[in-house]
DNA sequence: CAGGATCCTATCCGATACTG
DNA sequence: CAGTATCGGATAGGATCCTG
């Protein structure tokens, strides 16, 4: 929505940044910081996981939303998806290099918030 | 929602992390990574800003959502709010130390995504 | 096991109007 | 300027059922 061309035509003296609506990064940021996307990326930081492992790892996510989030992250090039042709089928997800790059600040973010909220529990 | 007590009762051999639904950090993470919260925090990284400066800085945000996001961030202790008793009224927002701590990985996140999406434009 | 399709509801969020 | 209040449409997201 609001796809109008929006240039950074700020008066040169402006002291604040402008985030234009058509910035392509906004979509990716949206997916990354989506309700479940962030947990997917953090979960996959440690190791590759299968679909059901992700579902069990991320408390409260529904299969629908997990699949949807994964699709968006794969499309953005943050997550890869490998299908093992077996019965029962096996699908594994993992981070691409871009995904690791992005997951790192997210993990840091989560860590800082957790530490601040429960100083004694976070060690 | 879903405020049930949820302990980390995973089998000790589990290789993946569990994010329980009652984790208090989840709410803060939610606010921080909310649609507008992230841009507020990044905007305030540079310098303190007044309400209208934030509104103009963050393309596409409505007054309602900006006010709502700011209230949540103030309640979480990430942002402070200073009212200058003047006519017309003047309200300035800025980051607390916690806010700067949290804003840093967010800025890093945004930077990495931007660089990846437009390698030649992001320098 | 890994999902797609459908339905339906909660909430998000923008537009508008009004206040101190 | 810096908000609040209310309304209504869009959308996110959960529950359920079904398929390869």
CSV table of C-alpha atoms (C1' of nucleotides) in Angstrom, one decimal:
chain,number,residue,atom,x,y,z
A,1,UNK,CA,0.0,0.0,0.0
A,2,UNK,CA,1.1,3.5,-0.7
A,3,UNK,CA,3.5,2.5,-3.4
A,4,UNK,CA,4.1,6.1,-4.6
A,5,UNK,CA,7.5,7.1,-5.5
A,6,UNK,CA,8.9,8.7,-2.5
A,7,UNK,CA,12.3,10.3,-2.7
A,8,UNK,CA,14.4,11.4,0.2
A,9,UNK,CA,13.8,15.0,-0.6
A,10,UNK,CA,14.3,16.4,2.8
A,11,UNK,CA,15.5,19.9,3.4
A,12,UNK,CA,19.2,19.4,3.7
A,13,UNK,CA,19.2,20.8,7.2
A,14,UNK,CA,16.9,18.1,8.6
A,15,UNK,CA,18.4,16.4,11.6
A,16,UNK,CA,16.3,13.3,11.4
A,17,UNK,CA,16.2,10.3,9.1
A,18,UNK,CA,13.4,9.6,6.7
A,19,UNK,CA,12.2,6.1,6.1
A,20,UNK,CA,10.3,6.1,2.8
A,21,UNK,CA,7.4,3.8,2.3
A,22,UNK,CA,8.7,2.3,-0.9
A,23,UNK,CA,11.9,1.2,0.6
A,24,UNK,CA,12.2,-2.5,-0.4
A,25,UNK,CA,14.0,-3.2,2.8
A,26,UNK,CA,10.8,-2.4,4.7
A,27,UNK,CA,9.2,-5.6,3.4
A,28,UNK,CA,12.1,-7.7,4.5
A,29,UNK,CA,12.2,-6.0,7.9
A,30,UNK,CA,8.6,-6.7,8.1
A,31,UNK,CA,9.0,-10.4,7.6
A,32,UNK,CA,12.0,-10.5,9.9
A,33,UNK,CA,10.3,-8.7,12.7
A,34,UNK,CA,7.0,-10.4,12.1
A,35,UNK,CA,5.4,-12.1,15.1
A,36,UNK,CA,6.9,-15.5,14.3
A,37,UNK,CA,9.7,-14.7,11.9
A,38,UNK,CA,12.0,-13.4,14.6
A,39,UNK,CA,11.6,-16.7,16.6
A,40,UNK,CA,12.2,-18.8,13.5
A,41,UNK,CA,15.4,-16.9,12.8
A,42,UNK,CA,16.6,-17.2,16.4
A,43,UNK,CA,15.7,-20.8,16.6
A,44,UNK,CA,17.7,-21.6,13.5
A,45,UNK,CA,20.7,-19.8,14.7
A,46,UNK,CA,21.7,-22.8,16.7
A,47,UNK,CA,21.2,-25.6,14.2
A,48,UNK,CA,19.0,-26.6,11.3
A,49,UNK,CA,15.6,-27.9,12.3
A,50,UNK,CA,12.7,-29.8,10.8
A,51,UNK,CA,9.3,-28.5,10.5
A,52,UNK,CA,7.9,-30.2,13.6
A,53,UNK,CA,11.0,-29.3,15.6
A,54,UNK,CA,10.4,-25.6,14.8
A,55,UNK,CA,6.7,-26.0,15.7
A,56,UNK,CA,7.6,-27.5,19.1
A,57,UNK,CA,10.4,-25.1,19.6
A,58,UNK,CA,8.3,-21.9,19.1
A,59,UNK,CA,5.6,-22.0,21.7
A,60,UNK,CA,2.2,-20.9,20.5
A,61,UNK,CA,2.8,-20.9,16.8
A,62,UNK,CA,0.2,-22.6,14.6
A,63,UNK,CA,1.2,-24.7,11.6
A,64,UNK,CA,-0.4,-22.2,9.3
A,65,UNK,CA,1.6,-19.3,10.5
A,66,UNK,CA,4.8,-21.2,10.8
A,67,UNK,CA,4.5,-22.4,7.2
A,68,UNK,CA,3.6,-18.9,6.1
A,69,UNK,CA,6.5,-17.3,7.9
A,70,UNK,CA,8.9,-19.9,6.5
A,71,UNK,CA,7.7,-19.2,3.0
A,72,UNK,CA,8.3,-15.5,3.4
A,73,UNK,CA,11.8,-16.0,4.8
A,74,UNK,CA,12.7,-18.5,2.1
A,75,UNK,CA,11.5,-16.1,-0.5
A,76,UNK,CA,13.6,-13.3,1.0
A,77,UNK,CA,16.7,-15.5,0.9
A,78,UNK,CA,17.1,-15.7,4.6
A,79,UNK,CA,16.2,-19.4,5.0
A,80,UNK,CA,16.8,-22.4,2.8
A,81,UNK,CA,14.5,-25.5,2.6
A,82,UNK,CA,15.6,-29.0,1.9
A,83,UNK,CA,13.2,-31.8,1.1
A,84,UNK,CA,14.3,-35.3,1.9
A,85,UNK,CA,12.3,-37.6,-0.4
A,86,UNK,CA,11.3,-40.2,2.2
A,87,UNK,CA,8.2,-41.7,3.9
A,88,UNK,CA,7.2,-40.0,6.0
A,89,UNK,CA,8.5,-36.8,4.3
A,90,UNK,CA,11.2,-34.8,5.9
A,91,UNK,CA,11.8,-31.1,5.4
A,92,UNK,CA,14.6,-29.3,7.0
A,93,UNK,CA,15.1,-25.6,7.3
A,94,UNK,CA,18.3,-23.7,8.0
A,95,UNK,CA,19.8,-20.2,7.7
A,96,UNK,CA,21.5,-18.9,4.6
A,97,UNK,CA,24.5,-16.6,5.1
A,98,UNK,CA,22.1,-13.7,4.8
A,99,UNK,CA,20.0,-15.3,7.4
A,100,UNK,CA,22.8,-15.7,9.8
A,101,UNK,CA,23.8,-12.1,9.2
A,102,UNK,CA,20.3,-11.0,10.1
A,103,UNK,CA,19.8,-13.5,12.9
A,104,UNK,CA,22.8,-12.2,14.8
A,105,UNK,CA,21.5,-8.8,15.7
A,106,UNK,CA,18.1,-10.4,16.5
A,107,UNK,CA,19.7,-12.8,18.9
A,108,UNK,CA,21.6,-9.9,20.4
A,109,UNK,CA,18.4,-7.9,20.7
A,110,UNK,CA,16.6,-10.8,22.4
A,111,UNK,CA,19.5,-11.3,24.8
A,112,UNK,CA,19.7,-7.7,25.8
A,113,UNK,CA,16.0,-7.6,26.5
A,114,UNK,CA,16.0,-10.8,28.5
A,115,UNK,CA,19.0,-9.8,30.5
A,116,UNK,CA,17.4,-6.5,31.4
A,117,UNK,CA,14.0,-8.0,32.4
A,118,UNK,CA,15.4,-10.7,34.6
A,119,UNK,CA,19.0,-10.0,35.6
A,120,UNK,CA,19.3,-13.0,37.9
A,121,UNK,CA,17.6,-15.5,35.6
A,122,UNK,CA,19.5,-14.6,32.5
A,123,UNK,CA,22.9,-16.0,33.3
B,1,UNK,CA,-3.5,-14.2,26.1
B,2,UNK,CA,-2.5,-17.7,27.0
B,3,UNK,CA,-1.1,-16.6,30.3
B,4,UNK,CA,-0.9,-20.1,31.6
B,5,UNK,CA,2.2,-21.0,33.6
B,6,UNK,CA,4.6,-22.5,31.2
B,7,UNK,CA,7.8,-24.0,32.5
B,8,UNK,CA,10.7,-25.0,30.4
B,9,UNK,CA,10.0,-28.7,30.9
B,10,UNK,CA,11.8,-30.0,27.9
B,11,UNK,CA,13.4,-33.3,27.8
B,12,UNK,CA,17.0,-32.6,28.6
B,13,UNK,CA,18.2,-34.0,25.3
B,14,UNK,CA,16.3,-31.5,23.2
B,15,UNK,CA,18.7,-29.7,20.8
B,16,UNK,CA,16.4,-26.8,20.2
B,17,UNK,CA,15.4,-23.8,22.3
B,18,UNK,CA,12.0,-23.3,23.7
B,19,UNK,CA,10.3,-19.9,23.8
B,20,UNK,CA,7.5,-20.1,26.3
B,21,UNK,CA,4.4,-18.0,25.8
B,22,UNK,CA,4.5,-16.4,29.2
B,23,UNK,CA,8.0,-15.1,28.8
B,24,UNK,CA,7.8,-11.4,29.8
B,25,UNK,CA,10.4,-10.5,27.3
B,26,UNK,CA,8.0,-11.5,24.5
B,27,UNK,CA,5.8,-8.5,25.1
B,28,UNK,CA,8.8,-6.2,25.0
B,29,UNK,CA,10.1,-7.9,21.9
B,30,UNK,CA,6.6,-7.5,20.5
B,31,UNK,CA,6.6,-3.8,21.1
B,32,UNK,CA,10.1,-3.3,19.9
B,33,UNK,CA,9.6,-5.2,16.7
B,34,UNK,CA,6.1,-3.8,16.2
B,35,UNK,CA,5.3,-2.2,12.9
B,36,UNK,CA,6.2,1.3,14.0
B,37,UNK,CA,8.2,0.6,17.2
B,38,UNK,CA,11.3,-0.4,15.3
B,39,UNK,CA,11.4,2.9,13.3
B,40,UNK,CA,10.8,5.0,16.4
B,41,UNK,CA,13.8,3.4,18.1
B,42,UNK,CA,16.0,3.8,15.1
B,43,UNK,CA,14.9,7.4,14.6
B,44,UNK,CA,15.7,8.2,18.2
B,45,UNK,CA,19.1,6.7,17.9
B,46,UNK,CA,20.5,9.8,16.4
B,47,UNK,CA,18.9,12.4,18.6
B,48,UNK,CA,15.9,13.3,20.7
B,49,UNK,CA,12.9,14.3,18.6
B,50,UNK,CA,9.5,16.0,19.1
B,51,UNK,CA,6.3,14.3,18.3
B,52,UNK,CA,5.8,16.0,14.9
B,53,UNK,CA,9.4,15.4,14.0
B,54,UNK,CA,8.9,11.7,14.6
B,55,UNK,CA,5.7,11.7,12.6
B,56,UNK,CA,7.4,13.4,9.7
B,57,UNK,CA,10.5,11.2,10.0
B,58,UNK,CA,8.6,7.9,9.9
B,59,UNK,CA,6.8,7.8,6.5
B,60,UNK,CA,3.3,6.5,6.7
B,61,UNK,CA,2.7,6.4,10.4
B,62,UNK,CA,-0.5,7.9,11.7
B,63,UNK,CA,-0.7,10.0,14.8
B,64,UNK,CA,-2.7,7.4,16.5
B,65,UNK,CA,-0.2,4.6,15.9
B,66,UNK,CA,2.7,6.8,16.7
B,67,UNK,CA,1.2,7.8,20.0
B,68,UNK,CA,0.3,4.2,20.8
B,69,UNK,CA,3.8,2.9,19.9
B,70,UNK,CA,5.4,5.7,22.0
B,71,UNK,CA,3.2,4.9,25.0
B,72,UNK,CA,4.2,1.2,24.9
B,73,UNK,CA,7.9,2.0,24.5
B,74,UNK,CA,7.7,4.5,27.4
B,75,UNK,CA,5.9,1.9,29.6
B,76,UNK,CA,8.6,-0.6,28.7
B,77,UNK,CA,11.3,1.8,29.8
B,78,UNK,CA,12.9,2.2,26.4
B,79,UNK,CA,11.9,5.7,25.7
B,80,UNK,CA,11.5,8.8,28.0
B,81,UNK,CA,9.0,11.6,27.4
B,82,UNK,CA,9.6,15.2,28.5
B,83,UNK,CA,6.8,17.8,28.4
B,84,UNK,CA,7.8,21.4,28.0
B,85,UNK,CA,5.0,23.5,29.5
B,86,UNK,CA,4.7,26.0,26.7
B,87,UNK,CA,2.2,27.3,24.2
B,88,UNK,CA,2.1,25.6,21.9
B,89,UNK,CA,2.9,22.5,23.9
B,90,UNK,CA,6.2,20.8,23.2
B,91,UNK,CA,6.8,17.1,23.9
B,92,UNK,CA,10.2,15.6,23.3
B,93,UNK,CA,11.1,11.9,23.2
B,94,UNK,CA,14.4,10.2,23.6
B,95,UNK,CA,16.0,6.9,24.3
B,96,UNK,CA,16.8,5.7,27.8
B,97,UNK,CA,19.9,3.6,28.3
B,98,UNK,CA,17.9,0.5,27.8
B,99,UNK,CA,16.5,2.0,24.7
B,100,UNK,CA,19.9,2.7,23.3
B,101,UNK,CA,21.0,-0.9,24.2
B,102,UNK,CA,18.0,-2.2,22.2
B,103,UNK,CA,18.2,0.3,19.4
B,104,UNK,CA,21.7,-0.7,18.6
B,105,UNK,CA,21.0,-4.2,17.3
B,106,UNK,CA,18.0,-2.9,15.5
B,107,UNK,CA,20.0,-0.3,13.6
B,108,UNK,CA,22.5,-3.0,12.8
B,109,UNK,CA,19.7,-5.2,11.6
B,110,UNK,CA,18.3,-2.5,9.4
B,111,UNK,CA,21.8,-1.7,8.1
B,112,UNK,CA,22.6,-5.3,7.1
B,113,UNK,CA,19.3,-5.8,5.3
B,114,UNK,CA,19.7,-2.5,3.5
B,115,UNK,CA,23.2,-3.3,2.4
B,116,UNK,CA,22.2,-6.7,1.2
B,117,UNK,CA,19.3,-5.4,-0.8
B,118,UNK,CA,21.0,-2.6,-2.6
B,119,UNK,CA,24.8,-3.0,-2.4
B,120,UNK,CA,25.6,0.0,-4.5
B,121,UNK,CA,23.1,2.3,-2.8
B,122,UNK,CA,23.9,1.6,0.8
B,123,UNK,CA,27.4,3.0,1.1
C,1,DC,C1',5.4,-35.7,8.7
C,2,DA,C1',4.6,-31.5,6.2
C,3,DG,C1',1.8,-28.8,4.5
C,4,DG,C1',-2.5,-26.5,1.7
C,5,DA,C1',-7.5,-24.9,1.9
C,6,DT,C1',-11.2,-22.9,4.3
C,7,DC,C1',-13.6,-20.4,7.6
C,8,DC,C1',-14.0,-17.2,10.9
C,9,DT,C1',-12.7,-14.0,14.6
C,10,DA,C1',-9.6,-10.7,17.1
C,11,DT,C1',-6.7,-7.0,16.4
C,12,DC,C1',-4.5,-3.7,13.9
C,13,DC,C1',-4.7,0.4,11.9
C,14,DG,C1',-6.2,4.5,9.1
C,15,DA,C1',-9.6,8.3,8.6
C,16,DT,C1',-12.0,11.6,10.9
C,17,DA,C1',-13.4,14.6,14.5
C,18,DC,C1',-12.6,16.7,18.7
C,19,DT,C1',-9.7,18.5,23.1
C,20,DG,C1',-6.1,20.9,26.1
D,1,DC,C1',1.4,21.3,18.8
D,2,DA,C1',0.2,17.0,20.8
D,3,DG,C1',-2.5,14.3,21.5
D,4,DT,C1',-7.6,11.4,22.6
D,5,DA,C1',-12.1,9.1,21.0
D,6,DT,C1',-14.7,6.6,18.0
D,7,DC,C1',-15.7,4.1,13.9
D,8,DG,C1',-15.2,0.9,10.2
D,9,DG,C1',-12.4,-1.7,6.9
D,10,DA,C1',-8.3,-4.5,6.2
D,11,DT,C1',-5.6,-8.1,7.8
D,12,DA,C1',-3.3,-11.2,10.8
D,13,DG,C1',-3.8,-15.3,12.7
D,14,DG,C1',-6.2,-19.5,15.1
D,15,DA,C1',-9.1,-23.9,14.4
D,16,DT,C1',-10.3,-27.4,11.7
D,17,DC,C1',-10.3,-30.5,8.0
D,18,DC,C1',-7.9,-32.5,4.2
D,19,DT,C1',-3.9,-34.2,1.0
D,20,DG,C1',0.8,-36.1,-0.7
